[in-house]
PDB file of N, CA and C in Angstrom:
ATOM      1  N   MET A 252      16.378  -8.706  10.488  1.00  0.00           N
ATOM      2  CA  MET A 252      15.097  -7.971  10.932  1.00  0.00           C
ATOM      3  C   MET A 252      15.064  -6.275  10.723  1.00  0.00           C
ATOM      4  N   LEU A 253      16.612  -6.323  10.795  1.00  0.00           N
ATOM      5  CA  LEU A 253      16.574  -4.801  10.761  1.00  0.00           C
ATOM      6  C   LEU A 253      16.575  -3.941   9.480  1.00  0.00           C
ATOM      7  N   LEU A 254      17.596  -4.807   8.129  1.00  0.00           N
ATOM      8  CA  LEU A 254      16.942  -4.701   7.123  1.00  0.00           C
ATOM      9  C   LEU A 254      15.865  -4.882   6.483  1.00  0.00           C
ATOM     10  N   GLN A 255      15.262  -5.721   6.810  1.00  0.00           N
ATOM     11  CA  GLN A 255      13.447  -6.168   6.390  1.00  0.00           C
ATOM     12  C   GLN A 255      12.894  -4.315   7.205  1.00  0.00           C
ATOM     13  N   ASN A 256      13.014  -4.057   8.267  1.00  0.00           N
ATOM     14  CA  ASN A 256      12.065  -3.108   8.762  1.00  0.00           C
ATOM     15  C   ASN A 256      12.772  -1.565   7.660  1.00  0.00           C
ATOM     16  N   ARG A 257      14.333  -1.292   7.102  1.00  0.00           N
ATOM     17  CA  ARG A 257      14.874  -0.519   6.176  1.00  0.00           C
ATOM     18  C   ARG A 257      13.739  -0.819   4.733  1.00  0.00           C
ATOM     19  N   LEU A 258      13.814  -2.228   4.913  1.00  0.00           N
ATOM     20  CA  LEU A 258      13.326  -1.950   2.985  1.00  0.00           C
ATOM     21  C   LEU A 258      11.945  -1.723   3.241  1.00  0.00           C
ATOM     22  N   ASN A 259      11.093  -2.231   4.510  1.00  0.00           N
ATOM     23  CA  ASN A 259       9.379  -1.516   4.221  1.00  0.00           C
ATOM     24  C   ASN A 259       9.287   0.437   4.488  1.00  0.00           C
ATOM     25  N   GLN A 260       9.753   0.987   5.397  1.00  0.00           N
ATOM     26  CA  GLN A 260      10.374   2.003   5.348  1.00  0.00           C
ATOM     27  C   GLN A 260      10.307   2.439   3.939  1.00  0.00           C
ATOM     28  N   ARG A 261      11.409   2.169   3.102  1.00  0.00           N
ATOM     29  CA  ARG A 261      12.044   2.643   1.653  1.00  0.00           C
ATOM     30  C   ARG A 261      10.824   2.292   1.112  1.00  0.00           C
ATOM     31  N   ILE A 262      10.010   1.035   0.821  1.00  0.00           N
ATOM     32  CA  ILE A 262       8.557   0.902   0.325  1.00  0.00           C
ATOM     33  C   ILE A 262       7.605   1.507   0.513  1.00  0.00           C
ATOM     34  N   ALA A 263       7.204   2.252   2.001  1.00  0.00           N
ATOM     35  CA  ALA A 263       6.178   2.643   1.832  1.00  0.00           C
ATOM     36  C   ALA A 263       6.235   4.322   1.698  1.00  0.00           C
ATOM     37  N   GLU A 264       7.793   4.582   2.318  1.00  0.00           N
ATOM     38  CA  GLU A 264       7.663   6.680   1.314  1.00  0.00           C
ATOM     39  C   GLU A 264       7.926   6.073  -0.089  1.00  0.00           C
ATOM     40  N   THR A 265       8.200   4.855  -1.315  1.00  0.00           N
ATOM     41  CA  THR A 265       7.760   5.249  -2.212  1.00  0.00           C
ATOM     42  C   THR A 265       6.284   5.291  -2.424  1.00  0.00           C
ATOM     43  N   ILE A 266       5.688   3.700  -1.957  1.00  0.00           N
ATOM     44  CA  ILE A 266       4.226   4.214  -2.144  1.00  0.00           C
ATOM     45  C   ILE A 266       3.731   5.832  -1.481  1.00  0.00           C
ATOM     46  N   LYS A 267       4.027   6.017  -0.680  1.00  0.00           N
ATOM     47  CA  LYS A 267       3.390   7.445  -0.384  1.00  0.00           C
ATOM     48  C   LYS A 267       3.647   9.013  -1.522  1.00  0.00           C
ATOM     49  N   GLN A 268       4.859   8.376  -1.770  1.00  0.00           N
ATOM     50  CA  GLN A 268       5.421   9.337  -2.915  1.00  0.00           C
ATOM     51  C   GLN A 268       4.666   9.200  -4.527  1.00  0.00           C
ATOM     52  N   SER A 269       4.109   8.044  -4.952  1.00  0.00           N
ATOM     53  CA  SER A 269       3.889   7.547  -5.827  1.00  0.00           C
ATOM     54  C   SER A 269       2.206   8.011  -5.180  1.00  0.00           C
ATOM     55  N   ILE A 270       0.894   7.913  -4.397  1.00  0.00           N
ATOM     56  CA  ILE A 270      -0.101   8.495  -4.318  1.00  0.00           C
ATOM     57  C   ILE A 270       0.031   9.983  -4.602  1.00  0.00           C
ATOM     58  N   GLU A 271       0.761  10.855  -3.423  1.00  0.00           N
ATOM     59  CA  GLU A 271       1.065  12.001  -3.843  1.00  0.00           C
ATOM     60  C   GLU A 271       1.000  12.838  -5.482  1.00  0.00           C
ATOM     61  N   LEU A 272       1.880  11.942  -6.263  1.00  0.00           N
ATOM     62  CA  LEU A 272       1.692  12.344  -7.892  1.00  0.00           C
ATOM     63  C   LEU A 272       0.573  12.249  -8.355  1.00  0.00           C
ATOM     64  N   GLU A 273      -0.357  11.311  -7.776  1.00  0.00           N
ATOM     65  CA  GLU A 273      -1.410  10.906  -8.116  1.00  0.00           C
ATOM     66  C   GLU A 273      -2.170  12.029  -7.811  1.00  0.00           C
ATOM     67  N   ARG A 274      -2.312  12.078  -6.623  1.00  0.00           N
ATOM     68  CA  ARG A 274      -3.209  13.247  -5.694  1.00  0.00           C
ATOM     69  C   ARG A 274      -3.496  14.102  -6.634  1.00  0.00           C
ATOM     70  N   GLN A 275      -2.677  14.738  -7.145  1.00  0.00           N
ATOM     71  CA  GLN A 275      -2.619  15.791  -8.049  1.00  0.00           C
ATOM     72  C   GLN A 275      -3.099  15.749  -9.322  1.00  0.00           C
ATOM     73  N   GLU A 276      -3.520  14.815  -9.744  1.00  0.00           N
ATOM     74  CA  GLU A 276      -3.913  14.462 -10.904  1.00  0.00           C
ATOM     75  C   GLU A 276      -5.599  13.659 -11.039  1.00  0.00           C
ATOM     76  N   ALA A 277      -5.571  13.568  -9.733  1.00  0.00           N
ATOM     77  CA  ALA A 277      -6.875  12.871  -9.031  1.00  0.00           C
ATOM     78  C   ALA A 277      -8.026  13.406  -8.993  1.00  0.00           C
ATOM     79  N   ASP A 278      -9.679  12.848  -9.298  1.00  0.00           N
ATOM     80  CA  ASP A 278     -10.510  13.620  -8.210  1.00  0.00           C
ATOM     81  C   ASP A 278     -10.647  12.812  -6.593  1.00  0.00           C
ATOM     82  N   THR A 279     -10.278  13.760  -6.433  1.00  0.00           N
ATOM     83  CA  THR A 279      -9.874  12.941  -4.986  1.00  0.00           C
ATOM     84  C   THR A 279     -11.735  12.991  -4.107  1.00  0.00           C
ATOM     85  N   SER A 280     -12.837  13.102  -4.436  1.00  0.00           N
ATOM     86  CA  SER A 280     -14.015  13.172  -4.220  1.00  0.00           C
ATOM     87  C   SER A 280     -14.116  11.885  -4.294  1.00  0.00           C
ATOM     88  N   THR A 281     -13.948  11.051  -5.017  1.00  0.00           N
ATOM     89  CA  THR A 281     -14.446   9.181  -5.831  1.00  0.00           C
ATOM     90  C   THR A 281     -14.545   8.274  -4.876  1.00  0.00           C
ATOM     91  N   ALA A 282     -15.206   7.644  -4.700  1.00  0.00           N
ATOM     92  CA  ALA A 282     -14.897   5.885  -3.942  1.00  0.00           C
ATOM     93  C   ALA A 282     -13.986   5.363  -4.220  1.00  0.00           C
ATOM     94  N   SER A 283     -13.604   5.655  -5.818  1.00  0.00           N
ATOM     95  CA  SER A 283     -12.318   5.049  -5.967  1.00  0.00           C
ATOM     96  C   SER A 283     -11.006   5.671  -5.657  1.00  0.00           C
ATOM     97  N   TRP A 284     -10.863   7.066  -5.334  1.00  0.00           N
ATOM     98  CA  TRP A 284     -10.368   7.662  -4.835  1.00  0.00           C
ATOM     99  C   TRP A 284      -9.625   7.433  -3.409  1.00  0.00           C
ATOM    100  N   ARG A 285     -10.886   6.987  -2.152  1.00  0.00           N
ATOM    101  CA  ARG A 285     -10.735   6.583  -1.008  1.00  0.00           C
ATOM    102  C   ARG A 285     -10.024   5.244  -0.922  1.00  0.00           C
ATOM    103  N   GLN A 286     -10.818   4.074  -1.901  1.00  0.00           N
ATOM    104  CA  GLN A 286     -10.009   2.966  -1.921  1.00  0.00           C
ATOM    105  C   GLN A 286      -8.875   2.879  -2.242  1.00  0.00           C
ATOM    106  N   ARG A 287      -8.669   3.349  -3.455  1.00  0.00           N
ATOM    107  CA  ARG A 287      -7.245   3.607  -3.572  1.00  0.00           C
ATOM    108  C   ARG A 287      -6.124   3.762  -2.611  1.00  0.00           C
ATOM    109  N   CYS A 288      -6.719   4.541  -1.721  1.00  0.00           N
ATOM    110  CA  CYS A 288      -5.686   5.136  -0.578  1.00  0.00           C
ATOM    111  C   CYS A 288      -5.668   4.428   0.557  1.00  0.00           C
ATOM    112  N   GLU A 289      -7.033   4.332   0.607  1.00  0.00           N
ATOM    113  CA  GLU A 289      -6.535   2.604   1.914  1.00  0.00           C
ATOM    114  C   GLU A 289      -6.124   1.336   1.021  1.00  0.00           C
ATOM    115  N   VAL A 290      -6.212   0.999   0.161  1.00  0.00           N
ATOM    116  CA  VAL A 290      -5.067   0.066  -0.555  1.00  0.00           C
ATOM    117  C   VAL A 290      -3.705   0.898  -0.308  1.00  0.00           C
ATOM    118  N   ALA A 291      -3.113   1.875  -0.536  1.00  0.00           N
ATOM    119  CA  ALA A 291      -2.322   2.405  -0.547  1.00  0.00           C
ATOM    120  C   ALA A 291      -1.968   2.618   1.177  1.00  0.00           C
ATOM    121  N   GLN A 292      -2.618   2.675   2.183  1.00  0.00           N
ATOM    122  CA  GLN A 292      -2.226   2.703   3.644  1.00  0.00           C
ATOM    123  C   GLN A 292      -1.846   0.537   3.630  1.00  0.00           C
ATOM    124  N   VAL A 293      -2.389   0.091   3.605  1.00  0.00           N
ATOM    125  CA  VAL A 293      -2.262  -1.122   3.817  1.00  0.00           C
ATOM    126  C   VAL A 293      -1.028  -1.455   2.874  1.00  0.00           C
ATOM    127  N   ALA A 294      -0.808  -1.063   1.949  1.00  0.00           N
ATOM    128  CA  ALA A 294       0.250  -1.377   1.365  1.00  0.00           C
ATOM    129  C   ALA A 294       1.565  -0.747   1.834  1.00  0.00           C
ATOM    130  N   MET A 295       1.212  -0.214   2.593  1.00  0.00           N
ATOM    131  CA  MET A 295       2.782   0.634   3.434  1.00  0.00           C
ATOM    132  C   MET A 295       2.857  -0.210   4.694  1.00  0.00           C
ATOM    133  N   TYR A 296       1.696  -0.841   5.319  1.00  0.00           N
ATOM    134  CA  TYR A 296       1.794  -1.308   6.595  1.00  0.00           C
ATOM    135  C   TYR A 296       3.114  -3.127   6.070  1.00  0.00           C
ATOM    136  N   GLY A 297       3.608  -2.965   7.660  1.00  0.00           N
ATOM    137  CA  GLY A 297       4.436  -4.115   7.857  1.00  0.00           C
ATOM    138  C   GLY A 297       3.615  -5.636   7.534  1.00  0.00           C
ATOM    139  N   ASP A 298       4.396  -6.937   7.522  1.00  0.00           N
ATOM    140  CA  ASP A 298       3.888  -8.272   7.148  1.00  0.00           C
ATOM    141  C   ASP A 298       2.703  -7.993   7.981  1.00  0.00           C
ATOM    142  N   ALA A 299       3.200  -8.032   9.587  1.00  0.00           N
ATOM    143  CA  ALA A 299       2.053  -8.263  10.278  1.00  0.00           C
ATOM    144  C   ALA A 299       0.253  -7.388  10.574  1.00  0.00           C
ATOM    145  N   GLU A 300       1.257  -6.019  10.392  1.00  0.00           N
ATOM    146  CA  GLU A 300      -0.071  -5.464  10.112  1.00  0.00           C
ATOM    147  C   GLU A 300      -0.976  -5.623   9.102  1.00  0.00           C
ATOM    148  N   ARG A 301      -0.397  -5.537   7.838  1.00  0.00           N
ATOM    149  CA  ARG A 301      -1.190  -6.158   7.046  1.00  0.00           C
ATOM    150  C   ARG A 301      -2.024  -7.490   6.755  1.00  0.00           C
ATOM    151  N   THR A 302      -1.396  -8.454   7.766  1.00  0.00           N
ATOM    152  CA  THR A 302      -1.980  -9.381   8.502  1.00  0.00           C
ATOM    153  C   THR A 302      -3.454  -9.544   8.812  1.00  0.00           C
ATOM    154  N   THR A 303      -2.850  -8.225   9.868  1.00  0.00           N
ATOM    155  CA  THR A 303      -4.075  -8.069  10.862  1.00  0.00           C
ATOM    156  C   THR A 303      -5.397  -6.974  10.253  1.00  0.00           C
ATOM    157  N   PHE A 304      -5.054  -6.421   9.428  1.00  0.00           N
ATOM    158  CA  PHE A 304      -5.928  -5.274   8.816  1.00  0.00           C
ATOM    159  C   PHE A 304      -6.652  -6.629   7.872  1.00  0.00           C
ATOM    160  N   ILE A 305      -5.615  -6.937   7.081  1.00  0.00           N
ATOM    161  CA  ILE A 305      -6.698  -7.994   6.315  1.00  0.00           C
ATOM    162  C   ILE A 305      -7.468  -8.628   6.354  1.00  0.00           C
ATOM    163  N   HIS A 306      -6.899  -9.392   7.889  1.00  0.00           N
ATOM    164  CA  HIS A 306      -8.324 -10.207   8.698  1.00  0.00           C
ATOM    165  C   HIS A 306      -9.294  -9.371   9.170  1.00  0.00           C
ATOM    166  N   HIS A 307      -8.705  -8.151   9.723  1.00  0.00           N
ATOM    167  CA  HIS A 307     -10.134  -7.536  10.643  1.00  0.00           C
ATOM    168  C   HIS A 307     -11.152  -7.118   9.042  1.00  0.00           C
ATOM    169  N   VAL A 308     -10.929  -7.037   7.666  1.00  0.00           N
ATOM    170  CA  VAL A 308     -11.685  -6.868   6.365  1.00  0.00           C
ATOM    171  C   VAL A 308     -12.288  -7.599   6.032  1.00  0.00           C
ATOM    172  N   THR A 309     -11.999  -8.941   6.390  1.00  0.00           N
ATOM    173  CA  THR A 309     -12.476  -9.980   6.164  1.00  0.00           C
ATOM    174  C   THR A 309     -13.857 -10.448   6.993  1.00  0.00           C
ATOM    175  N   GLU A 310     -13.441 -10.033   8.421  1.00  0.00           N
ATOM    176  CA  GLU A 310     -14.187 -10.145   9.664  1.00  0.00           C
ATOM    177  C   GLU A 310     -15.422  -9.045   9.185  1.00  0.00           C
ATOM    178  N   LYS A 311     -15.056  -7.871   8.907  1.00  0.00           N
ATOM    179  CA  LYS A 311     -16.347  -7.061   8.921  1.00  0.00           C
ATOM    180  C   LYS A 311     -16.606  -6.342   7.323  1.00  0.00           C
ATOM    181  N   ARG A 312     -15.955  -6.791   6.329  1.00  0.00           N
ATOM    182  CA  ARG A 312     -16.384  -6.311   4.980  1.00  0.00           C
ATOM    183  C   ARG A 312     -16.879  -8.092   3.697  1.00  0.00           C
ATOM    184  N   GLY A 313     -16.655  -9.173   4.608  1.00  0.00           N
ATOM    185  CA  GLY A 313     -15.605 -10.047   3.438  1.00  0.00           C
ATOM    186  C   GLY A 313     -14.875  -9.958   2.989  1.00  0.00           C
ATOM    187  N   SER A 314     -14.669 -11.519   2.629  1.00  0.00           N
ATOM    188  CA  SER A 314     -13.650 -11.774   1.789  1.00  0.00           C
ATOM    189  C   SER A 314     -13.368 -11.238   0.601  1.00  0.00           C
ATOM    190  N   ASP A 315     -14.620 -11.045  -0.436  1.00  0.00           N
ATOM    191  CA  ASP A 315     -14.407 -10.586  -1.789  1.00  0.00           C
ATOM    192  C   ASP A 315     -13.691  -9.230  -1.697  1.00  0.00           C
ATOM    193  N   ALA A 316     -13.792  -8.114  -0.540  1.00  0.00           N
ATOM    194  CA  ALA A 316     -13.435  -7.184   0.064  1.00  0.00           C
ATOM    195  C   ALA A 316     -11.648  -7.256   0.150  1.00  0.00           C
ATOM    196  N   ALA A 317     -11.459  -8.502   0.794  1.00  0.00           N
ATOM    197  CA  ALA A 317     -10.046  -8.440   1.977  1.00  0.00           C
ATOM    198  C   ALA A 317      -9.757  -8.159   0.643  1.00  0.00           C
ATOM    199  N   HIS A 318     -10.002  -9.248  -0.453  1.00  0.00           N
ATOM    200  CA  HIS A 318      -8.881 -10.291  -0.931  1.00  0.00           C
ATOM    201  C   HIS A 318      -8.177  -9.063  -2.545  1.00  0.00           C
ATOM    202  N   GLU A 319      -9.589  -7.813  -2.139  1.00  0.00           N
ATOM    203  CA  GLU A 319      -9.167  -7.212  -3.481  1.00  0.00           C
ATOM    204  C   GLU A 319      -8.543  -5.774  -2.660  1.00  0.00           C
ATOM    205  N   ILE A 320      -8.528  -5.796  -1.667  1.00  0.00           N
ATOM    206  CA  ILE A 320      -7.110  -4.679  -0.199  1.00  0.00           C
ATOM    207  C   ILE A 320      -6.161  -5.765  -0.629  1.00  0.00           C
ATOM    208  N   GLN A 321      -6.532  -6.665  -0.563  1.00  0.00           N
ATOM    209  CA  GLN A 321      -4.886  -7.041  -0.125  1.00  0.00           C
ATOM    210  C   GLN A 321      -4.441  -7.724  -1.464  1.00  0.00           C
ATOM    211  N   SER A 322      -5.039  -7.783  -2.894  1.00  0.00           N
ATOM    212  CA  SER A 322      -4.124  -8.018  -3.984  1.00  0.00           C
ATOM    213  C   SER A 322      -3.947  -6.191  -4.176  1.00  0.00           C
ATOM    214  N   GLY A 323      -4.195  -5.532  -4.234  1.00  0.00           N
ATOM    215  CA  GLY A 323      -4.180  -3.927  -4.341  1.00  0.00           C
ATOM    216  C   GLY A 323      -2.985  -3.519  -3.686  1.00  0.00           C
ATOM    217  N   ALA A 324      -2.856  -3.890  -2.742  1.00  0.00           N
ATOM    218  CA  ALA A 324      -1.378  -3.311  -1.708  1.00  0.00           C
ATOM    219  C   ALA A 324      -0.345  -4.373  -2.348  1.00  0.00           C
ATOM    220  N   ALA A 325      -0.167  -5.586  -2.894  1.00  0.00           N
ATOM    221  CA  ALA A 325       0.372  -6.077  -3.357  1.00  0.00           C
ATOM    222  C   ALA A 325       1.140  -6.108  -4.725  1.00  0.00           C
ATOM    223  N   LYS A 326       0.745  -5.536  -5.214  1.00  0.00           N
ATOM    224  CA  LYS A 326       0.372  -4.321  -6.624  1.00  0.00           C
ATOM    225  C   LYS A 326       1.519  -3.388  -6.048  1.00  0.00           C
ATOM    226  N   LEU A 327       1.377  -3.209  -5.445  1.00  0.00           N
ATOM    227  CA  LEU A 327       1.847  -1.248  -5.056  1.00  0.00           C
ATOM    228  C   LEU A 327       3.479  -1.672  -4.549  1.00  0.00           C
ATOM    229  N   ARG A 328       2.811  -2.660  -3.702  1.00  0.00           N
ATOM    230  CA  ARG A 328       4.398  -2.860  -2.657  1.00  0.00           C
ATOM    231  C   ARG A 328       5.569  -3.767  -4.055  1.00  0.00           C
ATOM    232  N   THR A 329       5.386  -4.440  -4.581  1.00  0.00           N
ATOM    233  CA  THR A 329       5.734  -4.894  -5.682  1.00  0.00           C
ATOM    234  C   THR A 329       6.318  -4.157  -7.514  1.00  0.00           C
ATOM    235  N   ALA A 330       5.253  -3.176  -7.325  1.00  0.00           N
ATOM    236  CA  ALA A 330       5.629  -1.456  -7.412  1.00  0.00           C
ATOM    237  C   ALA A 330       6.602  -1.137  -7.249  1.00  0.00           C
ATOM    238  N   ALA A 331       6.775  -0.965  -6.352  1.00  0.00           N
ATOM    239  CA  ALA A 331       7.535  -0.204  -5.200  1.00  0.00           C
ATOM    240  C   ALA A 331       8.950  -0.817  -5.440  1.00  0.00           C
ATOM    241  N   ILE A 332       9.163  -2.056  -5.435  1.00  0.00           N
ATOM    242  CA  ILE A 332      10.331  -2.785  -4.774  1.00  0.00           C
ATOM    243  C   ILE A 332      11.346  -2.689  -6.810  1.00  0.00           C
ATOM    244  N   PHE A 333      10.513  -2.862  -7.549  1.00  0.00           N
ATOM    245  CA  PHE A 333      10.758  -2.505  -8.815  1.00  0.00           C
ATOM    246  C   PHE A 333      11.511  -1.879  -8.807  1.00  0.00           C
ATOM    247  N   PHE A 334      10.488  -0.550  -8.851  1.00  0.00           N
ATOM    248  CA  PHE A 334      11.135   1.209  -8.765  1.00  0.00           C
ATOM    249  C   PHE A 334      12.470   1.342  -7.648  1.00  0.00           C
ATOM    250  N   LEU A 335      12.229   0.533  -6.464  1.00  0.00           N
ATOM    251  CA  LEU A 335      13.240   1.046  -5.998  1.00  0.00           C
ATOM    252  C   LEU A 335      15.105   0.549  -6.023  1.00  0.00           C
ATOM    253  N   ALA A 336      14.450  -0.494  -6.839  1.00  0.00           N
ATOM    254  CA  ALA A 336      16.035  -1.451  -7.456  1.00  0.00           C
ATOM    255  C   ALA A 336      16.187  -0.846  -8.552  1.00  0.00           C
ATOM    256  N   SER A 337      15.541  -0.367  -9.526  1.00  0.00           N
ATOM    257  CA  SER A 337      16.099   0.098 -10.622  1.00  0.00           C
ATOM    258  C   SER A 337      16.476   1.723 -10.125  1.00  0.00           C
ATOM    259  N   LYS A 338      16.595   2.021  -9.215  1.00  0.00           N
ATOM    260  CA  LYS A 338      17.312   3.110  -8.541  1.00  0.00           C
ATOM    261  C   LYS A 338      18.320   2.938  -8.560  1.00  0.00           C
ATOM    262  N   THR A 339      18.404   2.165  -7.512  1.00  0.00           N
ATOM    263  CA  THR A 339      20.235   1.642  -6.939  1.00  0.00           C
ATOM    264  C   THR A 339      21.005   0.544  -8.509  1.00  0.00           C
ATOM    265  N   SER A 340      20.645   0.679  -9.462  1.00  0.00           N
ATOM    266  CA  SER A 340      21.089  -0.607 -10.254  1.00  0.00           C
ATOM    267  C   SER A 340      22.526   0.598 -10.858  1.00  0.00           C
TER     268      SER A 340
END
């Protein structure tokens, strides 16, 4: 469990750094930027928190919105994992 928590922390920090770099180049006043930030926030959550958030989005905004957030978060987490793996090699 401790190892999983540490990995989640490292993934979240990597995603946070990535979003900060994107912020420098992005038009942060757009709806697409707000959506990107929401997806990034969800990607930084642990498994249980992500599941709960996606469930709430499904109830409030529908399954298409929930699937889009879930898919985007999974892609960000995967990219972060690959980045972390490349740093340690």
